[in-house]
Short mmCIF file of C-alpha atoms in Angstrom, two decimals:
data_model
loop_
_atom_site.label_atom_id
_atom_site.label_comp_id
_atom_site.label_asym_id
_atom_site.label_seq_id
_atom_site.Cartn_x
_atom_site.Cartn_y
_atom_site.Cartn_z
CA UNK D 24 -94.92 -33.49 64.55
CA UNK D 25 -91.74 -31.47 64.19
CA UNK D 26 -89.54 -30.75 67.18
CA UNK D 27 -89.58 -27.11 68.34
CA UNK D 28 -86.66 -25.16 66.89
CA UNK D 29 -84.37 -23.83 69.65
CA UNK D 30 -83.84 -20.08 69.51
CA UNK D 31 -80.55 -20.01 71.40
CA UNK D 32 -78.90 -23.43 71.78
CA UNK D 33 -75.83 -23.68 74.04
CA UNK D 34 -73.56 -25.39 71.48
CA UNK D 35 -75.05 -24.97 67.99
CA UNK D 36 -71.77 -26.04 66.37
CA UNK D 37 -72.28 -29.62 67.61
CA UNK D 38 -75.51 -30.24 65.66
CA UNK D 39 -76.70 -30.21 62.05
CA UNK D 40 -79.79 -27.99 61.84
CA UNK D 41 -80.85 -29.05 58.33
CA UNK D 42 -83.89 -31.14 59.38
CA UNK D 43 -85.88 -32.39 62.38
CA UNK D 44 -83.36 -35.11 63.20
CA UNK D 45 -80.73 -32.73 64.71
CA UNK D 46 -77.87 -35.14 64.01
CA UNK D 47 -74.48 -34.74 65.69
CA UNK D 48 -72.10 -32.83 63.41
CA UNK D 49 -69.77 -35.84 63.36
CA UNK D 50 -72.48 -38.32 62.32
CA UNK D 51 -74.88 -36.94 59.69
CA UNK D 52 -77.75 -39.32 58.89
CA UNK D 53 -79.27 -37.50 55.92
CA UNK D 54 -78.04 -35.52 52.93
CA UNK D 55 -74.76 -36.26 51.24
CA UNK D 56 -72.70 -35.95 54.41
CA UNK D 57 -70.49 -33.18 53.09
CA UNK D 58 -71.14 -30.66 55.87
CA UNK D 59 -73.70 -29.73 58.49
CA UNK D 60 -76.28 -26.95 58.20
CA UNK D 61 -75.44 -24.10 60.58
CA UNK D 62 -77.91 -22.69 63.10
CA UNK D 63 -79.09 -19.15 62.16
CA UNK D 64 -77.48 -17.78 65.36
CA UNK D 65 -74.09 -18.89 64.01
CA UNK D 66 -74.58 -16.96 60.78
CA UNK D 67 -76.70 -13.94 61.74
CA UNK D 68 -76.17 -13.53 65.50
CA UNK D 69 -78.11 -14.13 68.71
CA UNK D 70 -81.01 -11.91 67.61
CA UNK D 71 -81.50 -13.83 64.34
CA UNK D 72 -85.20 -14.53 64.99
CA UNK D 73 -86.00 -10.80 65.10
CA UNK D 74 -85.04 -10.33 61.43
CA UNK D 75 -87.13 -11.87 58.68
CA UNK D 76 -90.05 -14.29 58.69
CA UNK D 77 -88.89 -17.49 60.37
CA UNK D 78 -92.36 -18.73 61.30
CA UNK D 79 -91.51 -18.65 65.02
CA UNK D 80 -94.15 -17.56 67.50
CA UNK D 81 -93.01 -14.09 68.72
CA UNK D 82 -94.43 -14.78 72.19
CA UNK D 83 -92.00 -17.67 72.65
CA UNK D 84 -89.08 -15.43 71.71
CA UNK D 85 -90.19 -12.65 74.05
CA UNK D 86 -90.64 -15.05 76.98
CA UNK D 87 -87.16 -16.46 76.44
CA UNK D 88 -85.62 -12.97 76.47
CA UNK D 89 -87.56 -12.01 79.60
CA UNK D 90 -86.27 -15.09 81.45
CA UNK D 91 -82.65 -14.40 80.51
CA UNK D 92 -80.74 -13.24 83.63
CA UNK D 93 -79.23 -9.76 83.53
CA UNK D 94 -75.47 -10.01 84.24
CA UNK D 95 -75.23 -6.30 85.23
CA UNK D 96 -77.56 -6.51 88.16
#
């Protein structure tokens, strides 16, 4: 079973997102080792899952947004 794909990881630059292994960027275990696959949030922005068909359950995304604290009050 595949690991759930994180919508908003804290440090996406530290991990290769190319497969289910989520290798550290400095130690790639698969592929040719040339470079890591970036997380969609790094390329598209924090709302990346709202655009396109990513196969992510929309309820999970909505719950995560609802639980996000509001810094303005």
